[in-house]
Amino acid sequence: MAKIGVLISGSGTNLQSLIDDGLPIVIVLSDQPAVAGLDRAKKAGIPTVEVLRQDFKADKFDRLAFTHAVIDALKPYDLDLVVMAGFMTILSPPMFEAYQNRVINIHPSLLPKFPGAHGVRDALAAGEKVTGSTVHIATATVDDPTTILGQSRVEILEGDTEDTLTERVKAAEHELYPRVLKEYLATLNP
Ligand code: GRF
């Protein structure tokens, strides 16, 4: 059986879609304390671990030390796949060396358009007619569009706000992410 670790920072609605679909999640890691996503994991009986950004901020954020702490926390679980689901910390290169082609991310835009922290807002501001979500292999380059595993398109409607559009993009993600992850897992463990 494949083993998946999921990285979260917040509400964890994407995590919930993976849980509901029965993906083999063995650990959920959060970089923020007491977020709703941790409760979702606990309710599903999945172990959780917190590697908190706030613990790596003595002077300025020590990204490399944080990355190594994430790698160390995941190591005992012997993961086949690391799945970022709303994880808001950029990880340093050692993470992608430890899990080559096995860190997956979901980003709320049609990459390569609108990378960065505000994919929905930026598509709206640019006057796009269509946006969506992208599942891709994550690398040290943020929102790297080199290897796209799947995309969902979402129409932008007249009168959409960032909130209404985010809601529809997320609904599309909850169908897209489990489906694409299962397809990708099948290529790793044929
Ligand atoms: C999603 O829109 C995802 O694309 C982005 O962060 C959001 C996470 O939402 N990377 P949630 O925590 O899964 O509800």
CSV table of C-alpha atoms and ligand atoms in Angstrom, one decimal:
chain,number,residue,atom,x,y,z
A,1,MET,CA,0.0,0.0,0.0
A,2,ALA,CA,1.4,3.4,-0.9
A,3,LYS,CA,1.9,5.9,1.9
A,4,ILE,CA,1.0,9.6,1.6
A,5,GLY,CA,1.9,12.5,3.8
A,6,VAL,CA,-0.2,15.7,3.5
A,7,LEU,CA,1.2,19.2,4.3
A,8,ILE,CA,-1.3,21.8,5.4
A,9,SER,CA,-1.4,25.3,6.8
A,10,GLY,CA,-5.1,26.0,7.2
A,11,SER,CA,-8.7,24.9,6.6
A,12,GLY,CA,-7.8,21.7,4.9
A,13,THR,CA,-10.8,21.3,2.6
A,14,ASN,CA,-8.5,19.7,0.0
A,15,LEU,CA,-7.2,17.4,2.7
A,16,GLN,CA,-10.8,16.5,3.5
A,17,SER,CA,-11.4,15.6,-0.2
A,18,LEU,CA,-8.4,13.2,-0.1
A,19,ILE,CA,-9.6,11.7,3.2
A,20,ASP,CA,-13.2,11.2,1.8
A,21,ASP,CA,-11.8,9.6,-1.3
A,22,GLY,CA,-9.9,7.0,0.8
A,23,LEU,CA,-6.4,8.0,-0.2
A,24,PRO,CA,-3.8,6.2,2.0
A,25,ILE,CA,-2.8,9.2,4.2
A,26,VAL,CA,-0.5,8.1,7.0
A,27,ILE,CA,0.5,11.6,8.4
A,28,VAL,CA,-0.7,15.2,8.2
A,29,LEU,CA,1.9,17.9,8.9
A,30,SER,CA,0.9,21.5,9.7
A,31,ASP,CA,3.2,24.5,9.8
A,32,GLN,CA,0.5,26.4,11.8
A,33,PRO,CA,-0.9,25.5,15.2
A,34,ALA,CA,-4.5,24.6,15.9
A,35,VAL,CA,-5.8,24.9,12.3
A,36,ALA,CA,-9.0,23.2,11.2
A,37,GLY,CA,-7.1,20.8,8.9
A,38,LEU,CA,-5.5,19.2,11.9
A,39,ASP,CA,-9.0,18.5,13.4
A,40,ARG,CA,-10.1,17.0,10.1
A,41,ALA,CA,-7.1,14.6,10.3
A,42,LYS,CA,-7.7,13.7,13.9
A,43,LYS,CA,-11.4,13.0,13.2
A,44,ALA,CA,-10.3,10.6,10.5
A,45,GLY,CA,-7.8,8.9,12.9
A,46,ILE,CA,-4.8,10.1,11.0
A,47,PRO,CA,-1.7,11.0,13.0
A,48,THR,CA,-0.6,14.7,12.9
A,49,VAL,CA,2.6,16.5,13.5
A,50,GLU,CA,3.2,20.2,13.9
A,51,VAL,CA,6.4,21.8,12.6
A,52,LEU,CA,5.6,25.4,13.3
A,53,ARG,CA,7.0,28.3,11.3
A,54,GLN,CA,6.9,30.4,14.5
A,55,ASP,CA,9.6,28.1,16.0
A,56,PHE,CA,12.1,29.0,13.3
A,57,LYS,CA,11.9,32.8,13.6
A,58,ALA,CA,14.5,33.7,16.2
A,59,ASP,CA,15.9,36.4,13.9
A,60,LYS,CA,14.4,36.0,10.5
A,61,PHE,CA,12.7,32.9,9.2
A,62,ASP,CA,15.2,30.1,8.9
A,63,ARG,CA,13.8,28.4,5.8
A,64,LEU,CA,16.6,25.8,5.5
A,65,ALA,CA,16.3,24.7,9.2
A,66,PHE,CA,12.5,24.5,8.8
A,67,THR,CA,12.8,22.4,5.7
A,68,HIS,CA,15.1,20.0,7.5
A,69,ALA,CA,12.7,19.8,10.4
A,70,VAL,CA,9.9,18.8,7.9
A,71,ILE,CA,12.1,16.2,6.3
A,72,ASP,CA,13.0,14.8,9.8
A,73,ALA,CA,9.4,14.7,10.9
A,74,LEU,CA,8.3,12.8,7.8
A,75,LYS,CA,11.1,10.4,7.7
A,76,PRO,CA,9.7,7.7,10.0
A,77,TYR,CA,6.6,7.4,7.8
A,78,ASP,CA,8.6,6.2,4.8
A,79,LEU,CA,6.3,8.1,2.3
A,80,ASP,CA,5.8,7.4,-1.3
A,81,LEU,CA,4.3,10.8,-1.9
A,82,VAL,CA,4.2,14.2,-0.2
A,83,VAL,CA,1.1,16.1,-1.0
A,84,MET,CA,0.9,19.9,-0.4
A,85,ALA,CA,-2.7,20.9,0.2
A,86,GLY,CA,-2.8,24.6,1.0
A,87,PHE,CA,0.7,24.5,2.5
A,88,MET,CA,1.9,28.1,2.6
A,89,THR,CA,5.6,27.8,3.3
A,90,ILE,CA,8.1,27.6,0.5
A,91,LEU,CA,10.5,24.7,1.2
A,92,SER,CA,14.2,24.7,0.4
A,93,PRO,CA,15.9,22.4,-2.2
A,94,PRO,CA,16.7,19.6,0.2
A,95,MET,CA,13.0,18.7,0.4
A,96,PHE,CA,12.9,18.1,-3.3
A,97,GLU,CA,16.1,16.2,-3.3
A,98,ALA,CA,14.7,13.9,-0.5
A,99,TYR,CA,11.5,13.3,-2.5
A,100,GLN,CA,12.4,13.7,-6.2
A,101,ASN,CA,9.3,13.9,-8.3
A,102,ARG,CA,7.3,12.9,-5.3
A,103,VAL,CA,6.2,16.3,-3.9
A,104,ILE,CA,2.9,17.3,-5.4
A,105,ASN,CA,1.1,20.6,-5.1
A,106,ILE,CA,-2.2,22.1,-6.0
A,107,HIS,CA,-2.4,25.7,-7.1
A,108,PRO,CA,-5.5,27.8,-7.7
A,109,SER,CA,-4.8,29.0,-11.2
A,110,LEU,CA,-4.2,27.6,-14.6
A,111,LEU,CA,-0.4,27.5,-14.4
A,112,PRO,CA,1.8,28.9,-15.9
A,113,LYS,CA,-0.6,31.8,-15.4
A,114,PHE,CA,-0.8,33.5,-12.0
A,115,PRO,CA,1.8,31.7,-9.8
A,116,GLY,CA,2.2,33.0,-6.2
A,117,ALA,CA,0.1,33.4,-3.1
A,118,HIS,CA,-2.9,35.0,-4.8
A,119,GLY,CA,-3.8,32.9,-7.8
A,120,VAL,CA,-7.5,33.6,-7.7
A,121,ARG,CA,-7.2,37.3,-6.9
A,122,ASP,CA,-4.7,37.8,-9.7
A,123,ALA,CA,-6.8,36.1,-12.4
A,124,LEU,CA,-9.8,38.2,-11.4
A,125,ALA,CA,-7.7,41.4,-11.5
A,126,ALA,CA,-6.3,40.5,-14.9
A,127,GLY,CA,-9.9,40.3,-16.3
A,128,GLU,CA,-9.6,36.6,-17.3
A,129,LYS,CA,-12.7,34.8,-18.4
A,130,VAL,CA,-11.6,31.4,-17.2
A,131,THR,CA,-9.3,30.3,-14.4
A,132,GLY,CA,-9.0,27.1,-12.5
A,133,SER,CA,-6.6,24.9,-10.6
A,134,THR,CA,-3.5,23.0,-11.4
A,135,VAL,CA,-1.9,19.9,-9.9
A,136,HIS,CA,1.8,19.7,-10.6
A,137,ILE,CA,5.0,18.2,-9.4
A,138,ALA,CA,6.5,20.7,-7.0
A,139,THR,CA,10.2,21.7,-7.2
A,140,ALA,CA,12.4,24.3,-5.6
A,141,THR,CA,10.8,26.8,-8.1
A,142,VAL,CA,7.6,28.1,-6.6
A,143,ASP,CA,4.5,26.9,-8.6
A,144,ASP,CA,6.7,25.3,-11.2
A,145,PRO,CA,4.6,24.6,-14.3
A,146,THR,CA,7.1,22.1,-15.8
A,147,THR,CA,5.3,19.0,-14.9
A,148,ILE,CA,1.5,19.5,-14.8
A,149,LEU,CA,-0.4,16.4,-13.8
A,150,GLY,CA,-3.9,17.8,-14.2
A,151,GLN,CA,-6.0,21.0,-14.5
A,152,SER,CA,-9.6,22.0,-13.9
A,153,ARG,CA,-11.1,25.0,-15.7
A,154,VAL,CA,-13.5,27.3,-13.9
A,155,GLU,CA,-15.4,30.0,-15.6
A,156,ILE,CA,-15.2,33.5,-14.2
A,157,LEU,CA,-18.7,35.0,-13.9
A,158,GLU,CA,-19.9,38.6,-14.0
A,159,GLY,CA,-19.9,39.9,-10.5
A,160,ASP,CA,-17.5,37.3,-9.1
A,161,THR,CA,-15.5,38.4,-6.0
A,162,GLU,CA,-12.4,36.7,-4.8
A,163,ASP,CA,-14.5,34.8,-2.3
A,164,THR,CA,-17.2,33.5,-4.7
A,165,LEU,CA,-14.5,32.6,-7.2
A,166,THR,CA,-12.3,30.9,-4.6
A,167,GLU,CA,-15.3,28.8,-3.5
A,168,ARG,CA,-15.9,27.5,-7.1
A,169,VAL,CA,-12.2,26.9,-7.7
A,170,LYS,CA,-12.0,24.9,-4.4
A,171,ALA,CA,-15.1,22.9,-5.4
A,172,ALA,CA,-13.3,22.0,-8.7
A,173,GLU,CA,-10.1,21.1,-6.7
A,174,HIS,CA,-12.0,18.7,-4.5
A,175,GLU,CA,-12.7,16.6,-7.6
A,176,LEU,CA,-9.4,17.2,-9.3
A,177,TYR,CA,-6.9,16.5,-6.6
A,178,PRO,CA,-8.0,13.0,-5.5
A,179,ARG,CA,-8.4,11.9,-9.1
A,180,VAL,CA,-5.0,13.1,-10.3
A,181,LEU,CA,-3.2,11.8,-7.2
A,182,LYS,CA,-4.7,8.3,-7.7
A,183,GLU,CA,-3.6,8.4,-11.4
A,184,TYR,CA,-0.1,9.5,-10.4
A,185,LEU,CA,0.2,6.9,-7.6
A,186,ALA,CA,-0.7,4.2,-10.2
A,187,THR,CA,2.3,5.3,-12.3
A,188,LEU,CA,4.6,5.0,-9.3
A,189,ASN,CA,3.3,1.6,-8.2
A,190,PRO,CA,2.1,-0.1,-11.3
B,1,GRF,C1,-6.3,25.8,-2.3
B,1,GRF,O1,-7.1,26.6,-3.1
B,1,GRF,C2,-5.1,25.4,-3.0
B,1,GRF,O2,-5.1,25.5,-4.4
B,1,GRF,C3,-4.1,26.4,-2.5
B,1,GRF,O3,-4.5,26.7,-1.1
B,1,GRF,C4,-5.9,26.4,-1.0
B,1,GRF,C5,-6.0,25.5,0.2
B,1,GRF,O4,-7.3,25.4,0.6
B,1,GRF,N1,-2.7,26.0,-2.6
B,1,GRF,P1,-7.7,24.3,1.7
B,1,GRF,O5,-6.8,24.5,3.0
B,1,GRF,O6,-7.5,22.9,1.2
B,1,GRF,O7,-9.1,24.6,2.1
